[in-house]
Coordinates of N, CA and C and ligand atoms in Angstrom, one line a residue:
M22 N 131.8 55.5 100.3 CA 132.3 54.6 99.6 C 132.6 54.9 98.4
E23 N 133.0 54.2 97.2 CA 133.0 54.3 95.7 C 131.9 54.3 94.9
I24 N 131.0 55.1 94.1 CA 130.1 54.6 93.5 C 130.3 55.1 92.0
T25 N 130.6 53.9 91.4 CA 131.1 54.3 89.5 C 129.5 54.2 88.7
L26 N 129.1 55.6 88.1 CA 128.1 55.2 87.5 C 128.0 54.4 86.1
V27 N 127.6 53.6 85.3 CA 127.6 53.4 83.9 C 126.3 53.5 83.6
S28 N 126.4 53.5 82.1 CA 124.9 53.6 81.3 C 124.1 52.5 81.3
T29 N 125.0 51.5 80.7 CA 124.5 50.3 80.6 C 124.6 48.6 81.3
Y30 N 124.2 47.8 81.4 CA 124.5 46.5 81.9 C 125.8 46.2 81.3
Q31 N 125.8 46.1 80.1 CA 126.7 45.5 79.5 C 128.5 46.1 80.1
K32 N 128.2 47.7 80.0 CA 129.1 48.4 80.3 C 129.4 48.3 82.0
L33 N 128.9 47.8 83.0 CA 128.6 47.6 84.4 C 129.5 46.2 84.1
S34 N 129.3 45.2 83.0 CA 129.6 44.1 83.7 C 131.2 44.1 83.3
E35 N 131.4 45.0 82.3 CA 133.0 45.5 81.7 C 133.5 45.8 82.9
V36 N 133.1 46.8 83.6 CA 133.6 47.4 84.7 C 134.2 46.5 85.7
A37 N 133.2 45.6 86.3 CA 133.4 44.7 87.2 C 134.5 43.7 86.8
A38 N 134.6 43.4 85.5 CA 135.1 42.8 85.0 C 136.7 42.9 85.3
D39 N 136.9 44.3 85.1 CA 138.2 45.1 85.3 C 138.7 45.5 86.6
Y40 N 138.1 45.5 87.4 CA 138.3 45.5 89.3 C 138.7 43.7 89.3
V41 N 138.3 42.9 88.7 CA 138.2 41.6 89.4 C 139.8 41.1 88.3
Q42 N 139.9 41.9 87.1 CA 141.0 41.5 86.5 C 142.2 42.1 86.9
E43 N 142.2 43.4 87.9 CA 143.2 43.8 88.5 C 143.8 43.3 89.5
T44 N 142.7 43.1 90.6 CA 142.7 42.0 91.4 C 143.5 41.0 91.2
M45 N 143.2 40.1 90.2 CA 143.8 38.6 90.0 C 145.6 39.1 89.7
K46 N 145.7 40.3 89.2 CA 146.8 40.3 88.4 C 147.8 41.1 89.5
S47 N 147.0 41.9 90.6 CA 148.1 42.2 91.7 C 148.4 41.6 92.6
R48 N 147.8 40.0 92.4 CA 148.2 39.0 93.1 C 149.1 38.0 92.9
A49 N 150.1 37.3 93.3 CA 150.1 35.8 92.7 C 149.2 34.5 93.1
H50 N 149.0 34.9 94.2 CA 147.6 33.7 94.4 C 146.4 34.9 95.2
C51 N 145.1 34.6 94.5 CA 143.8 35.6 94.7 C 143.2 35.0 95.1
V52 N 142.2 35.5 96.0 CA 141.0 34.7 96.5 C 139.7 35.9 95.9
L53 N 138.9 35.1 95.4 CA 137.4 36.1 95.4 C 136.2 35.8 95.9
G54 N 135.5 36.3 96.0 CA 134.2 35.7 96.7 C 133.4 36.5 95.6
L55 N 132.3 35.0 95.1 CA 131.5 35.0 94.1 C 130.0 35.2 94.5
A56 N 129.4 36.0 93.7 CA 127.7 35.6 93.8 C 127.1 35.0 92.7
T57 N 126.1 35.0 92.7 CA 125.2 34.2 91.9 C 124.2 35.0 91.6
G58 N 123.1 34.8 91.0 CA 121.9 35.7 90.6 C 122.3 36.2 89.0
E59 N 121.1 37.1 88.1 CA 121.2 37.6 87.8 C 122.1 38.6 87.1
T60 N 122.9 39.6 88.1 CA 123.2 40.5 87.9 C 124.7 40.2 87.3
P61 N 125.5 39.1 88.2 CA 126.8 38.6 87.7 C 127.1 38.0 86.4
V62 N 125.8 37.8 85.9 CA 126.1 36.6 84.7 C 126.7 37.3 83.8
G63 N 126.6 38.5 83.2 CA 127.3 39.7 82.4 C 129.0 39.3 82.7
L64 N 129.4 39.7 83.6 CA 130.9 39.9 84.4 C 131.3 38.9 84.4
Y65 N 130.6 37.3 84.7 CA 131.1 35.8 84.0 C 131.8 35.8 82.7
A66 N 131.1 36.2 81.7 CA 131.2 36.3 80.7 C 131.7 36.8 80.1
Q67 N 132.3 38.1 80.6 CA 133.3 39.1 80.3 C 134.8 38.2 80.7
L68 N 134.8 37.8 82.1 CA 136.0 37.1 82.5 C 136.4 36.0 81.8
V69 N 135.4 34.8 81.2 CA 135.5 34.0 80.4 C 136.4 34.5 78.8
R70 N 135.3 35.4 78.1 CA 136.0 35.9 77.0 C 137.8 36.4 77.7
R71 N 137.8 37.5 78.4 CA 139.0 37.6 79.0 C 140.3 36.5 78.9
Y72 N 139.6 35.3 79.3 CA 140.5 33.8 79.5 C 140.9 33.3 78.6
R73 N 139.9 33.4 77.5 CA 139.7 32.9 75.8 C 140.9 33.9 75.4
R74 N 141.0 34.8 75.4 CA 142.0 35.9 74.8 C 143.2 36.1 75.8
R75 N 143.4 34.9 76.6 CA 144.9 34.8 77.6 C 145.3 36.0 77.8
E76 N 144.1 36.7 78.3 CA 144.5 38.0 79.4 C 144.7 37.6 80.8
I77 N 143.8 36.8 81.4 CA 143.5 36.5 82.7 C 143.5 34.6 82.6
S78 N 144.2 34.2 83.8 CA 144.4 32.5 84.2 C 143.6 32.8 85.7
F79 N 143.4 31.4 85.7 CA 142.5 31.0 87.0 C 142.7 30.2 87.6
K80 N 144.4 29.9 87.1 CA 144.8 28.9 88.2 C 145.3 29.1 89.4
N81 N 145.7 30.3 89.8 CA 146.0 30.7 91.0 C 145.0 31.3 92.1
T82 N 143.7 30.7 91.5 CA 142.8 31.8 91.8 C 141.7 30.9 93.2
T83 N 141.4 31.3 94.0 CA 140.6 30.9 95.4 C 139.1 31.2 95.1
T84 N 138.5 30.3 95.2 CA 136.9 31.4 95.1 C 136.0 30.9 95.9
F85 N 135.4 31.8 96.8 CA 134.2 31.0 98.1 C 132.9 31.7 97.4
N86 N 132.0 31.1 97.0 CA 130.8 31.5 97.0 C 129.7 32.0 98.3
L87 N 129.2 32.9 98.2 CA 128.3 33.7 98.8 C 127.1 32.7 99.7
D88 N 126.8 31.8 99.0 CA 125.5 31.1 99.6 C 125.1 29.8 98.5
E89 N 124.2 29.3 99.0 CA 123.6 27.7 98.5 C 122.2 27.4 99.1
Y90 N 121.6 26.8 98.0 CA 120.4 26.5 98.7 C 120.3 25.6 99.5
V91 N 119.8 24.8 100.6 CA 119.5 23.7 101.5 C 119.0 22.5 100.7
G92 N 119.4 21.5 100.9 CA 118.8 20.4 100.8 C 119.0 20.0 98.6
L93 N 119.7 21.1 98.0 CA 120.3 21.1 96.7 C 121.6 20.4 96.7
R94 N 122.0 19.2 95.8 CA 123.2 19.0 95.6 C 124.0 19.8 94.6
P95 N 125.2 19.8 94.3 CA 125.6 20.1 92.8 C 125.5 20.0 92.2
A96 N 125.0 18.8 91.5 CA 124.7 18.6 90.4 C 122.9 18.7 89.9
D97 N 122.2 19.7 90.9 CA 120.9 19.8 90.5 C 121.1 21.1 89.7
E98 N 120.6 21.5 88.7 CA 120.3 22.3 88.0 C 120.2 23.8 88.4
S99 N 119.1 23.8 89.9 CA 118.8 25.2 90.5 C 119.7 25.5 91.3
S100 N 120.9 24.6 91.4 CA 121.9 25.1 92.2 C 122.6 26.1 92.1
Y101 N 123.7 26.8 92.8 CA 124.9 28.0 92.5 C 125.7 27.0 92.8
H102 N 125.9 26.2 92.7 CA 127.4 25.0 92.2 C 127.1 25.1 90.6
Y103 N 125.6 24.5 90.0 CA 125.4 24.6 88.6 C 125.7 25.8 88.0
Y104 N 124.9 26.8 88.3 CA 125.4 28.4 88.2 C 126.5 28.5 88.0
M105 N 126.9 28.0 89.0 CA 128.8 28.9 88.9 C 129.4 28.1 87.5
H106 N 129.5 27.0 87.7 CA 129.6 25.9 86.5 C 129.5 26.0 84.8
R107 N 127.9 26.9 85.0 CA 127.6 27.0 83.9 C 128.2 28.3 83.3
H108 N 128.2 29.2 84.4 CA 128.8 30.7 83.7 C 129.8 30.9 83.9
L109 N 130.6 30.2 84.4 CA 132.1 30.5 84.6 C 133.3 29.3 84.5
F110 N 132.9 28.0 86.1 CA 134.5 27.4 85.9 C 134.3 26.5 85.2
R111 N 133.4 25.8 84.5 CA 133.6 25.0 83.5 C 134.6 25.5 82.0
H112 N 134.4 26.6 81.8 CA 134.8 27.2 80.6 C 136.7 28.1 81.0
V113 N 136.9 28.0 82.4 CA 138.2 28.2 82.2 C 138.9 27.5 83.5
D114 N 140.2 28.1 83.8 CA 141.0 27.0 84.0 C 141.2 26.9 85.7
M115 N 140.4 26.7 85.9 CA 139.9 26.9 87.5 C 140.3 25.6 88.0
D116 N 141.3 25.4 89.4 CA 141.5 23.8 89.9 C 140.7 24.1 90.6
V117 N 140.0 22.5 90.5 CA 138.7 22.6 91.2 C 138.5 22.4 92.8
N118 N 139.8 21.9 93.4 CA 140.1 21.9 94.9 C 140.2 23.2 95.2
K119 N 140.2 24.2 94.3 CA 140.1 25.7 95.0 C 139.0 26.2 94.9
I120 N 138.2 25.8 94.5 CA 136.7 26.0 94.4 C 136.0 25.9 95.6
H121 N 135.1 27.3 96.9 CA 134.2 26.5 97.5 C 133.0 27.0 97.2
I122 N 132.1 26.3 97.5 CA 130.9 26.8 97.7 C 129.8 26.0 98.8
P123 N 129.5 26.8 99.8 CA 128.5 26.0 100.9 C 127.9 24.7 100.1
L124 N 128.0 23.5 101.0 CA 127.6 22.7 100.3 C 126.0 22.5 101.2
G125 N 125.2 22.8 100.4 CA 123.7 22.8 100.5 C 122.9 22.0 101.0
A126 N 123.8 20.6 100.8 CA 123.0 18.6 100.8 C 123.4 18.2 101.8
A127 N 124.9 19.0 102.8 CA 125.3 18.6 103.8 C 124.1 18.0 104.8
A128 N 124.7 16.4 105.2 CA 123.9 15.9 106.6 C 124.0 17.0 107.6
D129 N 125.1 17.5 108.3 CA 125.4 18.5 109.1 C 125.5 20.1 108.5
L130 N 124.3 20.6 108.6 CA 124.4 22.1 108.2 C 125.0 22.7 108.7
E131 N 125.1 22.9 110.4 CA 125.6 23.5 111.2 C 127.2 23.8 111.4
G132 N 127.5 22.1 111.1 CA 129.1 21.8 111.0 C 129.4 22.2 109.6
E133 N 128.9 22.3 108.1 CA 128.9 22.6 107.1 C 129.5 24.5 107.3
C134 N 128.5 25.3 107.8 CA 129.1 26.3 108.3 C 130.1 26.8 109.0
R135 N 130.0 25.7 110.0 CA 131.5 26.2 110.5 C 132.9 26.1 109.4
R136 N 132.5 24.5 109.1 CA 133.5 24.5 108.0 C 134.1 25.7 107.0
Y137 N 132.9 26.1 106.8 CA 132.8 27.2 105.5 C 133.9 28.5 106.2
E138 N 133.4 28.5 107.3 CA 133.9 30.0 107.9 C 135.6 29.7 108.4
Y139 N 136.2 28.3 108.4 CA 137.3 28.3 108.9 C 137.9 28.3 107.3
A140 N 137.6 27.9 106.3 CA 138.3 28.0 105.3 C 138.1 29.3 104.7
I141 N 137.4 29.9 104.8 CA 137.5 31.3 104.4 C 138.6 32.0 105.3
E142 N 138.5 31.7 106.3 CA 139.7 31.9 107.3 C 141.3 31.6 106.9
D143 N 141.5 30.4 106.4 CA 142.7 29.8 106.4 C 142.8 30.2 105.3
S144 N 142.2 30.8 104.3 CA 142.8 31.1 102.9 C 143.1 32.6 103.0
G145 N 143.2 33.0 104.2 CA 144.0 34.4 104.4 C 142.7 35.4 104.1
G146 N 141.3 35.3 103.9 CA 140.7 36.4 103.9 C 140.3 36.4 102.0
I147 N 139.5 37.4 101.9 CA 139.0 37.5 100.6 C 139.3 38.5 99.8
D148 N 140.5 38.8 98.9 CA 140.6 39.9 98.1 C 139.9 40.9 97.5
L149 N 138.8 40.1 96.5 CA 137.7 41.1 96.0 C 136.7 40.3 96.2
Q150 N 135.4 40.8 97.2 CA 134.1 40.5 97.4 C 133.3 41.1 96.1
I151 N 132.5 40.2 95.7 CA 131.4 40.5 94.7 C 129.9 40.2 95.1
L152 N 129.4 41.4 95.1 CA 128.0 41.0 95.9 C 127.0 42.1 94.7
G153 N 125.8 40.9 94.9 CA 124.3 41.6 94.3 C 123.8 42.4 95.6
I154 N 122.6 42.9 94.9 CA 121.7 43.2 96.1 C 120.2 43.2 95.8
G155 N 119.4 42.5 96.8 CA 118.2 42.2 96.9 C 117.7 43.5 96.6
R156 N 116.0 43.0 96.0 CA 115.3 44.3 96.0 C 114.8 44.6 97.4
N157 N 114.9 43.8 98.4 CA 114.6 43.5 100.0 C 116.1 44.7 100.4
G158 N 116.9 44.7 100.1 CA 118.3 44.8 100.5 C 119.0 43.7 101.0
H159 N 118.7 42.5 100.9 CA 119.4 41.5 101.2 C 121.0 41.7 100.3
I160 N 122.1 40.8 101.0 CA 123.4 40.8 100.3 C 123.7 39.4 100.6
G161 N 124.3 38.7 100.0 CA 123.9 37.3 100.1 C 122.7 36.9 100.3
F162 N 122.3 36.2 101.1 CA 120.7 35.4 101.3 C 120.3 36.0 103.0
N163 N 121.4 37.3 103.4 CA 121.4 38.3 104.4 C 119.9 38.6 104.6
E164 N 118.8 38.0 104.8 CA 118.0 39.0 104.6 C 117.6 39.8 105.8
P165 N 116.7 41.0 105.4 CA 116.1 41.8 106.8 C 115.6 41.6 107.8
G166 N 116.4 42.2 109.1 CA 116.1 41.5 110.2 C 117.8 40.6 110.9
S167 N 118.3 40.5 109.5 CA 119.9 39.9 109.8 C 120.8 41.0 110.4
T168 N 122.0 40.9 111.0 CA 122.8 41.4 111.9 C 124.0 41.7 111.0
C169 N 124.4 43.2 111.2 CA 125.6 43.4 110.6 C 126.8 42.3 111.3
T170 N 126.5 41.6 112.1 CA 127.7 41.0 112.5 C 127.7 39.7 112.1
G171 N 126.6 39.1 111.6 CA 126.4 37.3 111.5 C 127.3 36.8 110.9
R172 N 127.4 35.3 111.1 CA 128.3 34.6 110.7 C 127.4 33.6 109.6
T173 N 128.4 32.5 109.1 CA 127.8 32.0 108.0 C 126.8 31.0 108.8
R174 N 125.7 30.7 108.2 CA 124.5 30.1 108.8 C 123.8 29.6 107.8
V175 N 122.4 29.1 108.5 CA 121.3 28.8 107.4 C 120.1 29.6 107.6
V176 N 119.6 30.2 106.9 CA 118.8 30.9 106.9 C 117.4 31.0 106.2
Q177 N 116.4 31.7 106.3 CA 115.2 31.5 106.2 C 115.0 32.5 104.5
L178 N 114.7 32.1 103.6 CA 114.3 33.2 102.6 C 113.1 33.7 102.5
E179 N 112.5 35.3 102.8 CA 111.9 35.9 102.5 C 110.5 35.6 101.3
A180 N 109.6 35.6 101.1 CA 108.7 35.4 100.4 C 109.3 36.2 99.0
S181 N 109.8 37.2 99.2 CA 110.3 38.5 97.6 C 111.3 37.9 97.5
T182 N 112.1 36.9 98.0 CA 113.4 36.3 97.5 C 112.7 35.2 97.0
L183 N 112.2 34.6 97.4 CA 111.6 33.4 97.2 C 110.7 33.6 95.4
E184 N 109.8 34.8 95.1 CA 109.6 35.0 94.5 C 110.5 35.4 92.9
A185 N 111.4 36.2 93.7 CA 112.1 36.7 92.8 C 112.9 35.3 92.5
N186 N 113.6 34.8 92.7 CA 114.1 33.4 92.4 C 113.6 32.3 91.7
A187 N 112.2 32.2 92.1 CA 111.0 31.2 91.3 C 111.7 30.6 90.0
Q188 N 111.6 32.3 89.1 CA 112.0 31.5 87.6 C 113.5 30.4 87.6
Y189 N 113.9 30.3 88.6 CA 115.0 29.2 88.0 C 114.7 27.6 88.9
F190 N 113.5 27.7 88.9 CA 112.9 26.6 89.6 C 112.2 25.8 88.9
P191 N 111.5 25.1 88.5 CA 110.4 24.0 87.8 C 109.2 24.4 88.5
S192 N 108.9 24.8 89.8 CA 108.3 25.6 90.5 C 108.3 25.8 91.6
V193 N 107.3 26.7 92.2 CA 107.6 27.5 93.4 C 107.8 26.8 94.6
Q194 N 106.8 25.2 94.4 CA 106.6 24.2 95.6 C 108.2 23.2 95.7
D195 N 108.8 23.3 94.4 CA 110.2 22.6 94.7 C 111.0 23.4 95.3
M196 N 110.9 24.5 95.2 CA 112.1 26.0 96.0 C 112.5 25.2 97.4
P197 N 113.6 25.3 97.9 CA 113.9 25.2 99.4 C 113.6 26.7 100.1
H198 N 113.0 26.8 100.9 CA 112.5 28.0 101.2 C 114.0 28.5 102.5
E199 N 114.9 27.4 102.5 CA 116.1 27.9 103.3 C 117.3 27.8 102.7
A200 N 118.3 28.5 103.2 CA 120.0 28.5 102.2 C 121.1 28.5 103.5
I201 N 122.3 28.0 102.9 CA 123.2 28.5 103.6 C 124.0 29.7 103.1
S202 N 124.1 31.1 103.9 CA 124.7 32.0 103.7 C 126.0 32.6 104.2
M203 N 127.1 32.9 103.3 CA 128.1 33.6 104.5 C 127.5 35.1 105.2
G204 N 127.8 34.9 106.3 CA 127.0 36.2 107.2 C 127.6 37.7 107.2
I205 N 127.1 38.8 107.0 CA 127.3 40.0 106.6 C 128.7 40.6 107.7
G206 N 128.8 39.7 108.5 CA 129.9 40.1 109.3 C 130.8 39.7 108.8
T207 N 131.1 37.7 108.2 CA 131.8 37.5 108.0 C 132.4 37.9 106.7
V208 N 131.4 38.7 105.6 CA 131.7 39.2 104.5 C 132.8 40.5 105.1
L209 N 132.1 41.4 106.1 CA 132.6 42.6 106.1 C 134.5 42.4 107.1
E210 N 134.2 41.3 107.5 CA 135.7 41.5 107.9 C 136.8 40.4 107.3
Q211 N 136.0 39.7 106.4 CA 136.9 38.8 105.8 C 137.3 39.4 104.2
S212 N 136.6 40.8 103.9 CA 136.7 41.2 102.7 C 137.8 42.2 102.8
R213 N 138.8 42.5 101.9 CA 139.4 43.5 101.8 C 139.1 44.8 101.2
H214 N 138.1 44.0 99.9 CA 137.6 45.1 99.0 C 136.3 44.3 98.5
I215 N 135.2 45.3 98.8 CA 133.7 45.0 98.2 C 133.3 45.6 96.8
L216 N 133.1 44.6 95.9 CA 132.3 45.1 94.8 C 131.2 45.1 94.7
L217 N 130.1 45.9 94.9 CA 128.5 45.5 95.0 C 127.9 46.0 93.4
L218 N 127.3 44.7 92.7 CA 127.0 45.5 91.4 C 125.5 45.6 91.6
A219 N 125.0 46.4 90.7 CA 123.1 46.9 91.0 C 123.2 47.2 89.6
S220 N 122.0 46.8 88.8 CA 120.9 47.1 87.1 C 120.0 46.6 87.5
G221 N 119.5 48.0 87.0 CA 117.9 48.5 86.8 C 117.1 49.0 88.0
A222 N 115.9 49.4 87.5 CA 114.7 50.6 87.8 C 114.3 49.3 89.5
A223 N 114.3 48.1 89.2 CA 114.0 47.3 90.5 C 114.5 47.2 91.6
K224 N 116.1 47.9 91.7 CA 117.0 47.9 92.5 C 117.0 49.0 93.1
A225 N 116.8 50.3 92.5 CA 116.8 51.6 92.5 C 116.4 52.1 94.3
A226 N 115.1 51.7 94.6 CA 114.8 51.6 96.3 C 115.9 51.5 96.8
A227 N 116.3 49.9 96.8 CA 117.4 49.2 97.7 C 118.4 49.8 98.0
V228 N 119.1 49.9 96.7 CA 120.3 50.9 96.7 C 120.5 52.0 97.4
E229 N 119.4 52.8 97.4 CA 118.8 54.1 97.5 C 119.1 54.1 99.0
K230 N 118.5 53.2 99.7 CA 118.5 53.2 101.3 C 119.5 52.1 101.7
M231 N 120.1 51.6 100.9 CA 121.9 51.7 101.6 C 122.7 52.2 101.4
L232 N 122.3 53.3 100.5 CA 123.6 54.4 100.9 C 123.1 55.7 101.8
S233 N 121.8 55.8 102.3 CA 121.3 57.1 102.5 C 121.2 56.3 104.0
A234 N 120.8 55.4 104.6 CA 120.3 54.8 105.6 C 121.1 55.4 107.0
D235 N 120.9 56.5 107.8 CA 121.2 56.9 108.9 C 121.9 55.8 109.8
E236 N 121.1 54.8 110.2 CA 121.3 53.7 110.8 C 121.8 52.5 109.8
T237 N 123.2 51.9 110.3 CA 123.8 51.0 109.4 C 123.0 49.5 110.0
T238 N 121.9 49.2 109.9 CA 121.6 47.9 110.7 C 121.3 46.9 109.8
G239 N 121.0 45.7 109.9 CA 120.3 44.7 109.0 C 119.1 44.7 109.0
K240 N 118.3 45.9 109.1 CA 117.0 46.1 108.6 C 117.2 46.1 107.4
L241 N 117.8 46.7 106.7 CA 118.2 46.8 105.4 C 119.8 46.5 105.4
P242 N 119.8 45.2 105.4 CA 121.6 44.6 105.1 C 122.3 45.2 104.3
A243 N 122.5 45.8 103.7 CA 123.1 45.9 102.4 C 123.7 47.2 103.2
S244 N 122.4 48.1 104.0 CA 123.1 49.3 104.6 C 124.9 49.0 105.6
C245 N 124.8 48.0 106.1 CA 125.6 47.6 106.9 C 127.4 47.9 106.3
L246 N 127.1 47.4 104.6 CA 128.4 48.0 104.2 C 128.8 49.2 104.4
Q247 N 128.3 50.2 104.8 CA 128.8 51.3 105.1 C 129.7 51.3 106.3
L248 N 129.6 50.5 106.9 CA 130.8 49.9 108.0 C 132.1 49.3 107.4
H249 N 132.1 49.1 106.1 CA 133.4 48.6 105.6 C 134.4 49.7 105.0
P250 N 135.3 49.9 105.1 CA 136.3 51.4 104.2 C 136.7 50.6 103.4
N251 N 136.5 50.0 102.6 CA 136.8 49.7 101.1 C 135.5 48.9 100.0
V252 N 134.7 49.7 99.9 CA 133.5 49.4 99.6 C 133.3 50.2 97.5
T253 N 133.1 49.5 96.4 CA 133.0 50.1 95.5 C 131.8 49.6 94.8
C254 N 130.7 50.9 94.6 CA 129.1 50.1 93.8 C 129.2 50.8 92.6
V255 N 129.0 49.3 91.7 CA 129.0 49.6 90.6 C 127.3 49.8 89.7
L256 N 127.1 50.8 89.4 CA 125.6 50.8 89.5 C 125.4 51.5 88.0
D257 N 123.8 51.1 87.4 CA 123.5 51.7 86.1 C 123.0 52.8 86.3
Y258 N 122.4 53.7 85.7 CA 121.6 54.7 85.6 C 120.7 54.5 86.2
D259 N 120.1 53.4 85.9 CA 118.5 53.0 86.2 C 118.5 52.4 87.7
A260 N 119.5 52.0 88.4 CA 119.8 51.6 89.9 C 119.7 52.4 91.0
A261 N 120.6 53.5 90.2 CA 121.2 54.7 90.9 C 120.2 55.9 90.9
A262 N 119.2 55.2 90.0 CA 118.0 56.9 89.7 C 117.4 57.4 91.1
N263 N 117.6 56.8 92.5 CA 117.0 57.6 93.3 C 118.0 58.4 94.2
L264 N 119.1 58.4 93.5 CA 120.0 58.5 94.3 C 120.2 60.1 94.8
S265 N 119.9 60.7 96.3 CA 120.2 62.3 96.3 C 121.3 62.7 96.1
D266 N 121.3 64.2 96.4 CA 122.3 65.3 95.9 C 123.3 64.8 97.2
S267 N 122.5 64.4 98.5 CA 123.5 64.5 99.7 C 124.4 63.1 99.4
V268 N 123.6 62.0 99.3 CA 124.5 60.8 98.9 C 125.8 61.0 97.7
V269 N 125.0 61.8 96.3 CA 126.2 62.0 95.6 C 127.3 62.7 96.3
R270 N 126.9 63.5 97.2 CA 128.3 64.7 98.1 C 128.8 64.1 98.9
E271 N 128.1 63.2 100.0 CA 129.2 62.2 100.8 C 130.0 61.0 100.1
N272 N 129.8 60.7 98.7 CA 130.6 59.6 98.6 C 131.1 60.2 97.5
R273 N 132.3 59.3 96.8 CA 133.2 59.4 95.6 C 132.5 58.8 94.7
V274 N 131.6 59.9 93.6 CA 130.8 59.6 92.3 C 131.7 59.7 91.5
L275 N 131.7 58.4 90.4 CA 133.1 58.6 89.0 C 131.8 58.2 87.8
E276 N 131.9 58.6 86.6 CA 131.3 58.4 85.8 C 132.1 57.2 84.9
G277 N 131.6 56.0 85.2 CA 132.7 55.0 84.3 C 131.7 54.1 83.3
G278 N 130.3 55.2 82.5 CA 129.7 54.5 81.5 C 129.6 55.2 80.3
V279 N 130.8 56.0 79.8 CA 130.8 56.1 78.2 C 131.8 55.8 77.7
Ligands
PGA209 P1 119.9 39.2 91.1 O1 120.1 39.1 92.6 O2 121.4 39.7 90.5 O3 119.3 37.9 90.7 O4 119.4 40.4 90.8 C1 120.8 39.9 93.3 C2 120.7 39.5 95.0 O5 119.8 39.0 95.2 O6 121.2 39.7 95.7

């Protein structure tokens, strides 16, 4: 893997936006895989800024989001549909027909998961997939115990995930305990380049395990990324604090934070 170390969250967001911008510019039509949560908020703010400066356009961009809570409608303020519109889509020139987010309120959830898999395949795969990492090592909502070959499906959320995301809901009782998540196998097979972002000390243990795990199993879901030939991790110093010398030796580590 390639690891870019940066000094601050601001720098992480800028470096991530550089990767996205480069990908968008290198293709007439670009497919982005997008993540939600706290980590990519700065990236989306950067992209909006660059769009306003006319440095990028989203007209020819298709997007696929990683996940959505089961039972939430797109207009629900806690949904990832709402999040994406609030942080990115409503500020830029995205064609709404090219936005794909699993429909957590679908009557037929299994059918929705199958439809989502086909839609990704139909688009020709994902040029650049953005990922965050959970404190428990999850990617998307693929919790520990998922397999590295899993497809888009309905998943149960772990207590630690519910706790981490409770802040986005009026109360924990209101929080869905299930989500639709793109599978790890889907991400590995469909993405040509994966960009994992991690910021803050709370992610240091998961980042260390992701990079040093001898076994790539879904016990630590992010370790499955070792199976992909083109992964870039952008880490701030706090998230990278536990990296051992051997991890630094075995991966291409660049300083991007100055
Ligand atoms: P966060 O979530 O960006 O809100 O920390 C990341 C994740 O759970 O994948």
